[in-house]
């Protein structure tokens, strides 16, 4: 073997050793515990407080609204789409309230006429429909073809 070959080999070997040394410092200890990610991230995510509760949980305490909702045109819209993330409300309903927004603008977020919405999605002209009255005067939000009420 020529000297030059040995030198080139030394460069590669040094680079490989350096790589392994640096790697041992920067790769988090639990990396690869399960797969190509930090094992600790699973435990950290599990410890985050839950934010969401689904409609079957709401049903325990709001069965009338649940029944209206599950049989009506809004049954594909989750309770939380309108009332916000409500996990902590379900645990302590008196202390933590769920959001309630009965404004026209709120319903308009989904139903205002807008050319970018699918043509067969029910849309209304916000300026004229319902003569400026709150939508919930005529549409029960939990089952919008039921007249009024909560
Ligand atoms: C499309 C939006 C929408 C969905 C979906 C929806 N709600 Fe509502 N909810 C409203 C609005 C708006 C009001 C306020 C009605 C009013 O002011 O007349 C309301 C009122 C309520 C209230 C009474 C609040 C008060 O004024 O005391 C409860 C309880 C409630 N909803 C629970 C639920 C539950 C449980 C579900 C799911 C099964 C659900 N809602 C689904 C929009 C919605
Ligand atoms: C353990 C019983 C319980 C569960 C579960 C529960 N709620 Fe409630 N909820 C209540 C009580 C009690 C009130 C009345 C609170 C008050 O008058 O201060 C209330 C009130 C509300 C209100 C009126 C606004 C407020 O907070 O005062 C809304 C909206 C609501 N709940 C939505 C929901 C949704 C959505 C769910 C499911 C994610 C849900 N609730 C699950 C007991 C519950
Ligand atoms: C998060 C989006 C969303 C919000 C907010 C919302 N809706 Fe809806 N709404 C829907 C969806 C989805 C449908 C079902 C559409 C379908 O069947 O094609 C629907 C259906 C309806 C229908 C029946 C339309 C039909 O042609 O059968 C009415 C009426 C209605 N909503 C009124 C309201 C009112 C009033 C509010 C406010 C209290 C409201 N919506 C808030 C998404 C929403
Ligand atoms: C004065 C009562 C009244 C008020 C207030 C009202 N509506 Fe209506 N809405 C109706 C009636 C009646 C219909 C069915 C006839 C029609 O399409 O005009 C209807 C139909 C609808 C439809 C179905 C449209 C379609 O083409 O399928 C949607 C969506 C709707 N309303 C949403 C709303 C929203 C959102 C608000 C508030 C911004 C609202 N409505 C306020 C009475 C009302």
PDB file of C-alpha atoms and ligand atoms in Angstrom:
ATOM      1  CA  UNK A   1       0.000   0.000   0.000  1.00  0.00           C
ATOM      2  CA  UNK A   2       1.207   3.470  -0.885  1.00  0.00           C
ATOM      3  CA  UNK A   3       1.500   6.186   1.779  1.00  0.00           C
ATOM      4  CA  UNK A   4      -1.198   8.225   0.113  1.00  0.00           C
ATOM      5  CA  UNK A   5      -3.653   5.356   0.500  1.00  0.00           C
ATOM      6  CA  UNK A   6      -2.943   5.107   4.192  1.00  0.00           C
ATOM      7  CA  UNK A   7      -3.488   8.856   4.566  1.00  0.00           C
ATOM      8  CA  UNK A   8      -6.794   8.766   2.764  1.00  0.00           C
ATOM      9  CA  UNK A   9      -7.866   5.776   4.866  1.00  0.00           C
ATOM     10  CA  UNK A  10      -6.894   7.685   8.026  1.00  0.00           C
ATOM     11  CA  UNK A  11      -9.076  10.629   6.971  1.00  0.00           C
ATOM     12  CA  UNK A  12     -12.073   8.335   6.519  1.00  0.00           C
ATOM     13  CA  UNK A  13     -11.449   6.469   9.773  1.00  0.00           C
ATOM     14  CA  UNK A  14     -11.079   9.725  11.721  1.00  0.00           C
ATOM     15  CA  UNK A  15     -14.289  11.073  10.154  1.00  0.00           C
ATOM     16  CA  UNK A  16     -16.136   7.879  11.085  1.00  0.00           C
ATOM     17  CA  UNK A  17     -14.881   7.995  14.680  1.00  0.00           C
ATOM     18  CA  UNK A  18     -15.765  11.687  14.983  1.00  0.00           C
ATOM     19  CA  UNK A  19     -19.227  10.926  13.614  1.00  0.00           C
ATOM     20  CA  UNK A  20     -19.777   8.208  16.221  1.00  0.00           C
ATOM     21  CA  UNK A  21     -18.530  10.424  19.061  1.00  0.00           C
ATOM     22  CA  UNK A  22     -20.725  13.383  18.067  1.00  0.00           C
ATOM     23  CA  UNK A  23     -23.671  11.089  17.474  1.00  0.00           C
ATOM     24  CA  UNK A  24     -23.398   9.621  20.950  1.00  0.00           C
ATOM     25  CA  UNK A  25     -23.766  13.143  22.384  1.00  0.00           C
ATOM     26  CA  UNK A  26     -26.547  14.530  20.223  1.00  0.00           C
ATOM     27  CA  UNK A  27     -28.883  11.562  19.721  1.00  0.00           C
ATOM     28  CA  UNK A  28     -31.444  11.547  22.578  1.00  0.00           C
ATOM     29  CA  UNK A  29     -31.084   8.470  24.818  1.00  0.00           C
ATOM     30  CA  UNK A  30     -34.512   6.992  24.030  1.00  0.00           C
ATOM     31  CA  UNK A  31     -34.178   7.384  20.260  1.00  0.00           C
ATOM     32  CA  UNK A  32     -34.986   4.082  18.563  1.00  0.00           C
ATOM     33  CA  UNK A  33     -36.649   2.573  21.645  1.00  0.00           C
ATOM     34  CA  UNK A  34     -39.722   1.812  19.511  1.00  0.00           C
ATOM     35  CA  UNK A  35     -38.777   3.019  16.068  1.00  0.00           C
ATOM     36  CA  UNK A  36     -37.159   5.937  14.239  1.00  0.00           C
ATOM     37  CA  UNK A  37     -38.198   8.530  16.881  1.00  0.00           C
ATOM     38  CA  UNK A  38     -37.648   9.419  20.526  1.00  0.00           C
ATOM     39  CA  UNK A  39     -39.337   6.846  22.807  1.00  0.00           C
ATOM     40  CA  UNK A  40     -39.830   9.584  25.439  1.00  0.00           C
ATOM     41  CA  UNK A  41     -42.013  11.577  23.048  1.00  0.00           C
ATOM     42  CA  UNK A  42     -44.738   8.932  23.423  1.00  0.00           C
ATOM     43  CA  UNK A  43     -44.677   9.285  27.213  1.00  0.00           C
ATOM     44  CA  UNK A  44     -44.589  13.103  27.001  1.00  0.00           C
ATOM     45  CA  UNK A  45     -47.629  13.166  24.694  1.00  0.00           C
ATOM     46  CA  UNK A  46     -49.485  10.749  26.993  1.00  0.00           C
ATOM     47  CA  UNK A  47     -48.971  13.155  29.881  1.00  0.00           C
ATOM     48  CA  UNK A  48     -50.519  16.162  28.076  1.00  0.00           C
ATOM     49  CA  UNK A  49     -53.920  17.075  29.474  1.00  0.00           C
ATOM     50  CA  UNK A  50     -56.740  15.852  27.171  1.00  0.00           C
ATOM     51  CA  UNK A  51     -58.642  18.644  25.384  1.00  0.00           C
ATOM     52  CA  UNK A  52     -61.499  16.881  23.635  1.00  0.00           C
ATOM     53  CA  UNK A  53     -64.561  14.861  24.554  1.00  0.00           C
ATOM     54  CA  UNK A  54     -66.916  13.319  22.046  1.00  0.00           C
ATOM     55  CA  UNK A  55     -70.685  13.550  21.842  1.00  0.00           C
ATOM     56  CA  UNK A  56     -71.316  10.310  23.747  1.00  0.00           C
ATOM     57  CA  UNK A  57     -69.702  11.934  26.798  1.00  0.00           C
ATOM     58  CA  UNK A  58     -71.915  15.025  26.425  1.00  0.00           C
ATOM     59  CA  UNK A  59     -74.929  12.701  26.202  1.00  0.00           C
ATOM     60  CA  UNK A  60     -74.521  11.674  29.862  1.00  0.00           C
ATOM     61  CA  UNK A  61     -75.589  15.137  31.010  1.00  0.00           C
ATOM     62  CA  UNK A  62     -77.282  16.729  27.968  1.00  0.00           C
ATOM     63  CA  UNK A  63     -79.345  13.837  26.673  1.00  0.00           C
ATOM     64  CA  UNK A  64     -82.178  16.048  25.306  1.00  0.00           C
ATOM     65  CA  UNK A  65     -79.803  18.022  23.121  1.00  0.00           C
ATOM     66  CA  UNK A  66     -77.956  14.873  22.160  1.00  0.00           C
ATOM     67  CA  UNK A  67     -81.193  13.235  20.971  1.00  0.00           C
ATOM     68  CA  UNK A  68     -82.225  16.304  18.978  1.00  0.00           C
ATOM     69  CA  UNK A  69     -78.752  16.583  17.453  1.00  0.00           C
ATOM     70  CA  UNK A  70     -78.261  12.907  16.557  1.00  0.00           C
ATOM     71  CA  UNK A  71     -81.522  12.803  14.608  1.00  0.00           C
ATOM     72  CA  UNK A  72     -81.079  16.096  12.754  1.00  0.00           C
ATOM     73  CA  UNK A  73     -79.232  17.827   9.925  1.00  0.00           C
ATOM     74  CA  UNK A  74     -76.321  18.740  12.213  1.00  0.00           C
ATOM     75  CA  UNK A  75     -75.533  15.177  13.261  1.00  0.00           C
ATOM     76  CA  UNK A  76     -72.341  15.332  11.173  1.00  0.00           C
ATOM     77  CA  UNK A  77     -71.184  18.463  13.061  1.00  0.00           C
ATOM     78  CA  UNK A  78     -69.642  17.509  16.406  1.00  0.00           C
ATOM     79  CA  UNK A  79     -70.740  19.265  19.602  1.00  0.00           C
ATOM     80  CA  UNK A  80     -67.209  20.608  19.941  1.00  0.00           C
ATOM     81  CA  UNK A  81     -67.251  22.167  16.451  1.00  0.00           C
ATOM     82  CA  UNK A  82     -69.723  24.674  17.897  1.00  0.00           C
ATOM     83  CA  UNK A  83     -68.904  24.586  21.625  1.00  0.00           C
ATOM     84  CA  UNK A  84     -65.105  24.342  21.480  1.00  0.00           C
ATOM     85  CA  UNK A  85     -62.790  21.786  23.117  1.00  0.00           C
ATOM     86  CA  UNK A  86     -64.791  20.724  26.164  1.00  0.00           C
ATOM     87  CA  UNK A  87     -62.918  17.992  28.027  1.00  0.00           C
ATOM     88  CA  UNK A  88     -62.407  20.109  31.145  1.00  0.00           C
ATOM     89  CA  UNK A  89     -66.070  21.166  31.028  1.00  0.00           C
ATOM     90  CA  UNK A  90     -67.105  17.494  31.167  1.00  0.00           C
ATOM     91  CA  UNK A  91     -64.954  16.996  34.294  1.00  0.00           C
ATOM     92  CA  UNK A  92     -66.083  20.138  36.107  1.00  0.00           C
ATOM     93  CA  UNK A  93     -69.116  21.620  34.332  1.00  0.00           C
ATOM     94  CA  UNK A  94     -69.954  24.294  36.894  1.00  0.00           C
ATOM     95  CA  UNK A  95     -66.442  25.770  37.044  1.00  0.00           C
ATOM     96  CA  UNK A  96     -65.497  25.436  33.364  1.00  0.00           C
ATOM     97  CA  UNK A  97     -68.113  26.477  30.835  1.00  0.00           C
ATOM     98  CA  UNK A  98     -68.289  25.384  27.243  1.00  0.00           C
ATOM     99  CA  UNK A  99     -68.447  28.149  24.590  1.00  0.00           C
ATOM    100  CA  UNK A 100     -71.830  29.285  23.384  1.00  0.00           C
ATOM    101  CA  UNK A 101     -72.103  31.633  20.400  1.00  0.00           C
ATOM    102  CA  UNK A 102     -75.600  32.219  19.075  1.00  0.00           C
ATOM    103  CA  UNK A 103     -74.655  35.079  16.716  1.00  0.00           C
ATOM    104  CA  UNK A 104     -75.613  35.137  13.027  1.00  0.00           C
ATOM    105  CA  UNK A 105     -71.919  35.445  12.160  1.00  0.00           C
ATOM    106  CA  UNK A 106     -71.154  32.169  13.885  1.00  0.00           C
ATOM    107  CA  UNK A 107     -73.632  30.199  11.738  1.00  0.00           C
ATOM    108  CA  UNK A 108     -72.377  32.193   8.764  1.00  0.00           C
ATOM    109  CA  UNK A 109     -68.895  30.727   9.230  1.00  0.00           C
ATOM    110  CA  UNK A 110     -70.273  27.571   7.645  1.00  0.00           C
ATOM    111  CA  UNK A 111     -73.429  28.754   5.822  1.00  0.00           C
ATOM    112  CA  UNK A 112     -72.669  32.185   4.334  1.00  0.00           C
ATOM    113  CA  UNK A 113     -72.848  32.089   0.553  1.00  0.00           C
ATOM    114  CA  UNK A 114     -69.338  31.578  -0.746  1.00  0.00           C
ATOM    115  CA  UNK A 115     -68.338  30.443  -4.239  1.00  0.00           C
ATOM    116  CA  UNK A 116     -65.521  28.333  -2.822  1.00  0.00           C
ATOM    117  CA  UNK A 117     -67.990  26.054  -0.996  1.00  0.00           C
ATOM    118  CA  UNK A 118     -69.373  22.962  -2.744  1.00  0.00           C
ATOM    119  CA  UNK A 119     -72.486  24.089  -4.664  1.00  0.00           C
ATOM    120  CA  UNK A 120     -74.669  21.497  -2.931  1.00  0.00           C
ATOM    121  CA  UNK A 121     -73.717  22.668   0.568  1.00  0.00           C
ATOM    122  CA  UNK A 122     -76.627  24.653   2.089  1.00  0.00           C
ATOM    123  CA  UNK A 123     -75.742  28.348   1.871  1.00  0.00           C
ATOM    124  CA  UNK A 124     -77.746  31.499   2.484  1.00  0.00           C
ATOM    125  CA  UNK A 125     -77.481  35.187   1.701  1.00  0.00           C
ATOM    126  CA  UNK A 126     -76.474  36.615   5.076  1.00  0.00           C
ATOM    127  CA  UNK A 127     -77.800  40.084   4.178  1.00  0.00           C
ATOM    128  CA  UNK A 128     -81.377  39.035   3.518  1.00  0.00           C
ATOM    129  CA  UNK A 129     -82.049  35.558   4.972  1.00  0.00           C
ATOM    130  CA  UNK A 130     -84.053  35.691   8.211  1.00  0.00           C
ATOM    131  CA  UNK A 131     -84.385  39.501   8.075  1.00  0.00           C
ATOM    132  CA  UNK A 132     -81.462  40.067  10.414  1.00  0.00           C
ATOM    133  CA  UNK A 133     -82.933  37.949  13.231  1.00  0.00           C
ATOM    134  CA  UNK A 134     -80.713  35.583  15.177  1.00  0.00           C
ATOM    135  CA  UNK A 135     -80.643  32.252  13.306  1.00  0.00           C
ATOM    136  CA  UNK A 136     -81.580  30.404  16.498  1.00  0.00           C
ATOM    137  CA  UNK A 137     -84.917  32.259  16.617  1.00  0.00           C
ATOM    138  CA  UNK A 138     -86.042  30.009  13.750  1.00  0.00           C
ATOM    139  CA  UNK A 139     -83.512  27.165  13.622  1.00  0.00           C
ATOM    140  CA  UNK A 140     -82.764  25.032  16.638  1.00  0.00           C
ATOM    141  CA  UNK A 141     -78.954  24.814  16.432  1.00  0.00           C
ATOM    142  CA  UNK A 142     -79.054  21.152  17.508  1.00  0.00           C
ATOM    143  CA  UNK A 143     -81.481  20.172  14.787  1.00  0.00           C
ATOM    144  CA  UNK A 144     -81.773  23.081  12.375  1.00  0.00           C
ATOM    145  CA  UNK A 145     -85.088  22.024  10.777  1.00  0.00           C
ATOM    146  CA  UNK A 146     -86.718  22.087  14.210  1.00  0.00           C
ATOM    147  CA  UNK A 147     -88.237  25.541  14.736  1.00  0.00           C
ATOM    148  CA  UNK A 148     -86.442  27.628  17.420  1.00  0.00           C
ATOM    149  CA  UNK A 149     -85.492  26.608  20.962  1.00  0.00           C
ATOM    150  CA  UNK A 150     -82.148  25.421  22.208  1.00  0.00           C
TER     151      UNK A 150
HETATM  152  C1  LIG B   1     -74.208  23.808  14.843  1.00  0.00           C
HETATM  153  C2  LIG B   1     -73.692  24.221  16.106  1.00  0.00           C
HETATM  154  C3  LIG B   1     -74.009  23.407  17.348  1.00  0.00           C
HETATM  155  C4  LIG B   1     -73.843  22.051  17.557  1.00  0.00           C
HETATM  156  C5  LIG B   1     -73.344  21.010  16.571  1.00  0.00           C
HETATM  157  C6  LIG B   1     -74.209  21.812  18.918  1.00  0.00           C
HETATM  158  N1  LIG B   1     -74.603  22.970  19.522  1.00  0.00           N
HETATM  159 FE1  LIG B   1     -75.216  23.216  21.425  1.00  0.00          FE
HETATM  160  N2  LIG B   1     -75.708  25.159  21.060  1.00  0.00           N
HETATM  161  C7  LIG B   1     -75.422  25.846  19.878  1.00  0.00           C
HETATM  162  C8  LIG B   1     -75.910  27.211  19.990  1.00  0.00           C
HETATM  163  C9  LIG B   1     -75.776  28.289  18.911  1.00  0.00           C
HETATM  164  C10 LIG B   1     -76.507  27.333  21.258  1.00  0.00           C
HETATM  165  C11 LIG B   1     -77.202  28.568  21.848  1.00  0.00           C
HETATM  166  C12 LIG B   1     -78.673  28.463  21.497  1.00  0.00           C
HETATM  167  C13 LIG B   1     -79.500  29.692  21.850  1.00  0.00           C
HETATM  168  O1  LIG B   1     -78.932  30.686  22.294  1.00  0.00           O
HETATM  169  O2  LIG B   1     -80.731  29.621  21.640  1.00  0.00           O
HETATM  170  C14 LIG B   1     -76.346  26.033  21.912  1.00  0.00           C
HETATM  171  C15 LIG B   1     -76.776  25.725  23.198  1.00  0.00           C
HETATM  172  C16 LIG B   1     -76.402  24.589  23.900  1.00  0.00           C
HETATM  173  C17 LIG B   1     -76.616  24.360  25.302  1.00  0.00           C
HETATM  174  C18 LIG B   1     -77.302  25.316  26.245  1.00  0.00           C
HETATM  175  C19 LIG B   1     -76.488  26.533  26.508  1.00  0.00           C
HETATM  176  C20 LIG B   1     -77.258  27.544  27.310  1.00  0.00           C
HETATM  177  O3  LIG B   1     -77.584  28.587  26.736  1.00  0.00           O
HETATM  178  O4  LIG B   1     -77.507  27.283  28.477  1.00  0.00           O
HETATM  179  C21 LIG B   1     -76.116  23.116  25.590  1.00  0.00           C
HETATM  180  C22 LIG B   1     -76.087  22.445  26.955  1.00  0.00           C
HETATM  181  C23 LIG B   1     -75.611  22.557  24.364  1.00  0.00           C
HETATM  182  N3  LIG B   1     -75.789  23.478  23.357  1.00  0.00           N
HETATM  183  C24 LIG B   1     -75.037  21.307  24.238  1.00  0.00           C
HETATM  184  C25 LIG B   1     -74.721  20.703  23.033  1.00  0.00           C
HETATM  185  C26 LIG B   1     -74.366  19.301  22.879  1.00  0.00           C
HETATM  186  C27 LIG B   1     -74.262  18.314  24.009  1.00  0.00           C
HETATM  187  C28 LIG B   1     -74.146  19.088  21.546  1.00  0.00           C
HETATM  188  C29 LIG B   1     -73.811  17.788  20.834  1.00  0.00           C
HETATM  189  C30 LIG B   1     -74.721  16.664  21.095  1.00  0.00           C
HETATM  190  C31 LIG B   1     -74.326  20.369  20.876  1.00  0.00           C
HETATM  191  N4  LIG B   1     -74.693  21.298  21.813  1.00  0.00           N
HETATM  192  C32 LIG B   1     -74.162  20.564  19.520  1.00  0.00           C
HETATM  193  C33 LIG B   1     -74.784  25.319  18.787  1.00  0.00           C
HETATM  194  C34 LIG B   1     -74.500  23.974  18.591  1.00  0.00           C
HETATM  195  C1  LIG B   2     -70.933  15.753  33.988  1.00  0.00           C
HETATM  196  C2  LIG B   2     -72.039  16.417  33.321  1.00  0.00           C
HETATM  197  C3  LIG B   2     -71.746  17.175  32.037  1.00  0.00           C
HETATM  198  C4  LIG B   2     -71.109  16.705  30.905  1.00  0.00           C
HETATM  199  C5  LIG B   2     -70.449  15.351  30.678  1.00  0.00           C
HETATM  200  C6  LIG B   2     -71.206  17.783  29.934  1.00  0.00           C
HETATM  201  N1  LIG B   2     -71.859  18.862  30.477  1.00  0.00           N
HETATM  202 FE1  LIG B   2     -72.280  20.617  29.555  1.00  0.00          FE
HETATM  203  N2  LIG B   2     -73.118  21.336  31.270  1.00  0.00           N
HETATM  204  C7  LIG B   2     -73.274  20.620  32.439  1.00  0.00           C
HETATM  205  C8  LIG B   2     -73.896  21.486  33.441  1.00  0.00           C
HETATM  206  C9  LIG B   2     -74.251  21.081  34.880  1.00  0.00           C
HETATM  207  C10 LIG B   2     -74.104  22.740  32.817  1.00  0.00           C
HETATM  208  C11 LIG B   2     -74.708  23.978  33.427  1.00  0.00           C
HETATM  209  C12 LIG B   2     -73.603  24.809  34.013  1.00  0.00           C
HETATM  210  C13 LIG B   2     -74.117  26.091  34.598  1.00  0.00           C
HETATM  211  O1  LIG B   2     -75.293  26.359  34.511  1.00  0.00           O
HETATM  212  O2  LIG B   2     -73.261  26.820  35.124  1.00  0.00           O
HETATM  213  C14 LIG B   2     -73.617  22.610  31.455  1.00  0.00           C
HETATM  214  C15 LIG B   2     -73.649  23.604  30.529  1.00  0.00           C
HETATM  215  C16 LIG B   2     -73.248  23.467  29.200  1.00  0.00           C
HETATM  216  C17 LIG B   2     -73.328  24.512  28.193  1.00  0.00           C
HETATM  217  C18 LIG B   2     -73.824  25.920  28.426  1.00  0.00           C
HETATM  218  C19 LIG B   2     -72.659  26.843  28.701  1.00  0.00           C
HETATM  219  C20 LIG B   2     -72.057  26.592  30.044  1.00  0.00           C
HETATM  220  O3  LIG B   2     -70.992  25.929  30.118  1.00  0.00           O
HETATM  221  O4  LIG B   2     -72.635  27.050  31.059  1.00  0.00           O
HETATM  222  C21 LIG B   2     -72.853  23.999  27.031  1.00  0.00           C
HETATM  223  C22 LIG B   2     -72.718  24.712  25.702  1.00  0.00           C
HETATM  224  C23 LIG B   2     -72.455  22.623  27.300  1.00  0.00           C
HETATM  225  N3  LIG B   2     -72.713  22.345  28.612  1.00  0.00           N
HETATM  226  C24 LIG B   2     -71.916  21.794  26.368  1.00  0.00           C
HETATM  227  C25 LIG B   2     -71.407  20.528  26.642  1.00  0.00           C
HETATM  228  C26 LIG B   2     -70.709  19.705  25.685  1.00  0.00           C
HETATM  229  C27 LIG B   2     -70.436  20.084  24.234  1.00  0.00           C
HETATM  230  C28 LIG B   2     -70.367  18.550  26.325  1.00  0.00           C
HETATM  231  C29 LIG B   2     -69.584  17.354  25.769  1.00  0.00           C
HETATM  232  C30 LIG B   2     -68.251  17.664  25.228  1.00  0.00           C
HETATM  233  C31 LIG B   2     -70.852  18.666  27.694  1.00  0.00           C
HETATM  234  N4  LIG B   2     -71.458  19.881  27.846  1.00  0.00           N
HETATM  235  C32 LIG B   2     -70.701  17.685  28.650  1.00  0.00           C
HETATM  236  C33 LIG B   2     -72.916  19.318  32.654  1.00  0.00           C
HETATM  237  C34 LIG B   2     -72.213  18.526  31.758  1.00  0.00           C
HETATM  238  C1  LIG B   3     -69.077  23.827  11.602  1.00  0.00           C
HETATM  239  C2  LIG B   3     -69.966  24.114  10.504  1.00  0.00           C
HETATM  240  C3  LIG B   3     -71.407  24.456  10.811  1.00  0.00           C
HETATM  241  C4  LIG B   3     -71.883  25.425  11.662  1.00  0.00           C
HETATM  242  C5  LIG B   3     -71.099  26.350  12.587  1.00  0.00           C
HETATM  243  C6  LIG B   3     -73.299  25.449  11.482  1.00  0.00           C
HETATM  244  N1  LIG B   3     -73.669  24.503  10.560  1.00  0.00           N
HETATM  245 FE1  LIG B   3     -75.561  24.197   9.833  1.00  0.00          FE
HETATM  246  N2  LIG B   3     -74.882  22.604   8.770  1.00  0.00           N
HETATM  247  C7  LIG B   3     -73.574  22.174   8.699  1.00  0.00           C
HETATM  248  C8  LIG B   3     -73.523  20.932   7.978  1.00  0.00           C
HETATM  249  C9  LIG B   3     -72.252  20.107   7.686  1.00  0.00           C
HETATM  250  C10 LIG B   3     -74.832  20.636   7.579  1.00  0.00           C
HETATM  251  C11 LIG B   3     -75.307  19.423   6.773  1.00  0.00           C
HETATM  252  C12 LIG B   3     -75.189  19.804   5.342  1.00  0.00           C
HETATM  253  C13 LIG B   3     -75.639  18.723   4.410  1.00  0.00           C
HETATM  254  O1  LIG B   3     -76.396  17.841   4.839  1.00  0.00           O
HETATM  255  O2  LIG B   3     -75.228  18.790   3.249  1.00  0.00           O
HETATM  256  C14 LIG B   3     -75.672  21.717   8.082  1.00  0.00           C
HETATM  257  C15 LIG B   3     -77.044  21.813   7.873  1.00  0.00           C
HETATM  258  C16 LIG B   3     -77.825  22.906   8.252  1.00  0.00           C
HETATM  259  C17 LIG B   3     -79.193  23.145   7.866  1.00  0.00           C
HETATM  260  C18 LIG B   3     -80.039  22.222   6.993  1.00  0.00           C
HETATM  261  C19 LIG B   3     -79.818  22.608   5.564  1.00  0.00           C
HETATM  262  C20 LIG B   3     -80.449  21.657   4.589  1.00  0.00           C
HETATM  263  O3  LIG B   3     -80.474  22.039   3.404  1.00  0.00           O
HETATM  264  O4  LIG B   3     -80.881  20.576   4.969  1.00  0.00           O
HETATM  265  C21 LIG B   3     -79.602  24.324   8.443  1.00  0.00           C
HETATM  266  C22 LIG B   3     -80.958  24.988   8.314  1.00  0.00           C
HETATM  267  C23 LIG B   3     -78.474  24.815   9.213  1.00  0.00           C
HETATM  268  N3  LIG B   3     -77.404  23.937   9.071  1.00  0.00           N
HETATM  269  C24 LIG B   3     -78.496  25.960   9.995  1.00  0.00           C
HETATM  270  C25 LIG B   3     -77.466  26.341  10.848  1.00  0.00           C
HETATM  271  C26 LIG B   3     -77.575  27.350  11.869  1.00  0.00           C
HETATM  272  C27 LIG B   3     -78.817  28.166  12.155  1.00  0.00           C
HETATM  273  C28 LIG B   3     -76.350  27.437  12.479  1.00  0.00           C
HETATM  274  C29 LIG B   3     -75.949  28.292  13.666  1.00  0.00           C
HETATM  275  C30 LIG B   3     -76.666  28.002  14.907  1.00  0.00           C
HETATM  276  C31 LIG B   3     -75.476  26.491  11.844  1.00  0.00           C
HETATM  277  N4  LIG B   3     -76.192  25.826  10.874  1.00  0.00           N
HETATM  278  C32 LIG B   3     -74.147  26.318  12.153  1.00  0.00           C
HETATM  279  C33 LIG B   3     -72.488  22.820   9.237  1.00  0.00           C
HETATM  280  C34 LIG B   3     -72.551  23.869  10.143  1.00  0.00           C
HETATM  281  C1  LIG B   4     -87.248  34.178  10.385  1.00  0.00           C
HETATM  282  C2  LIG B   4     -86.840  32.786  10.466  1.00  0.00           C
HETATM  283  C3  LIG B   4     -85.447  32.452   9.997  1.00  0.00           C
HETATM  284  C4  LIG B   4     -84.256  32.994  10.436  1.00  0.00           C
HETATM  285  C5  LIG B   4     -84.041  34.109  11.437  1.00  0.00           C
HETATM  286  C6  LIG B   4     -83.197  32.264   9.750  1.00  0.00           C
HETATM  287  N1  LIG B   4     -83.742  31.296   8.928  1.00  0.00           N
HETATM  288 FE1  LIG B   4     -82.734  29.959   7.818  1.00  0.00          FE
HETATM  289  N2  LIG B   4     -84.446  29.299   6.998  1.00  0.00           N
HETATM  290  C7  LIG B   4     -85.703  29.687   7.383  1.00  0.00           C
HETATM  291  C8  LIG B   4     -86.681  29.010   6.542  1.00  0.00           C
HETATM  292  C9  LIG B   4     -88.189  29.176   6.634  1.00  0.00           C
HETATM  293  C10 LIG B   4     -85.948  28.195   5.635  1.00  0.00           C
HETATM  294  C11 LIG B   4     -86.487  27.278   4.523  1.00  0.00           C
HETATM  295  C12 LIG B   4     -86.890  28.118   3.329  1.00  0.00           C
HETATM  296  C13 LIG B   4     -85.734  28.810   2.740  1.00  0.00           C
HETATM  297  O1  LIG B   4     -84.802  28.149   2.266  1.00  0.00           O
HETATM  298  O2  LIG B   4     -85.738  30.051   2.760  1.00  0.00           O
HETATM  299  C14 LIG B   4     -84.544  28.399   5.950  1.00  0.00           C
HETATM  300  C15 LIG B   4     -83.505  27.763   5.313  1.00  0.00           C
HETATM  301  C16 LIG B   4     -82.168  27.790   5.737  1.00  0.00           C
HETATM  302  C17 LIG B   4     -81.091  26.995   5.203  1.00  0.00           C
HETATM  303  C18 LIG B   4     -81.200  25.991   4.088  1.00  0.00           C
HETATM  304  C19 LIG B   4     -80.948  26.697   2.813  1.00  0.00           C
HETATM  305  C20 LIG B   4     -80.890  25.751   1.644  1.00  0.00           C
HETATM  306  O3  LIG B   4     -80.832  26.262   0.512  1.00  0.00           O
HETATM  307  O4  LIG B   4     -80.896  24.519   1.826  1.00  0.00           O
HETATM  308  C21 LIG B   4     -79.971  27.323   5.878  1.00  0.00           C
HETATM  309  C22 LIG B   4     -78.577  26.754   5.699  1.00  0.00           C
HETATM  310  C23 LIG B   4     -80.335  28.344   6.842  1.00  0.00           C
HETATM  311  N3  LIG B   4     -81.682  28.604   6.732  1.00  0.00           N
HETATM  312  C24 LIG B   4     -79.455  28.912   7.712  1.00  0.00           C
HETATM  313  C25 LIG B   4     -79.757  30.057   8.448  1.00  0.00           C
HETATM  314  C26 LIG B   4     -78.761  30.861   9.106  1.00  0.00           C
HETATM  315  C27 LIG B   4     -77.266  30.574   9.115  1.00  0.00           C
HETATM  316  C28 LIG B   4     -79.420  31.884   9.710  1.00  0.00           C
HETATM  317  C29 LIG B   4     -78.819  33.055  10.457  1.00  0.00           C
HETATM  318  C30 LIG B   4     -77.769  33.800   9.736  1.00  0.00           C
HETATM  319  C31 LIG B   4     -80.838  31.699   9.455  1.00  0.00           C
HETATM  320  N4  LIG B   4     -80.995  30.593   8.669  1.00  0.00           N
HETATM  321  C32 LIG B   4     -81.847  32.519   9.934  1.00  0.00           C
HETATM  322  C33 LIG B   4     -86.002  30.560   8.394  1.00  0.00           C
HETATM  323  C34 LIG B   4     -85.104  31.390   9.045  1.00  0.00           C
END
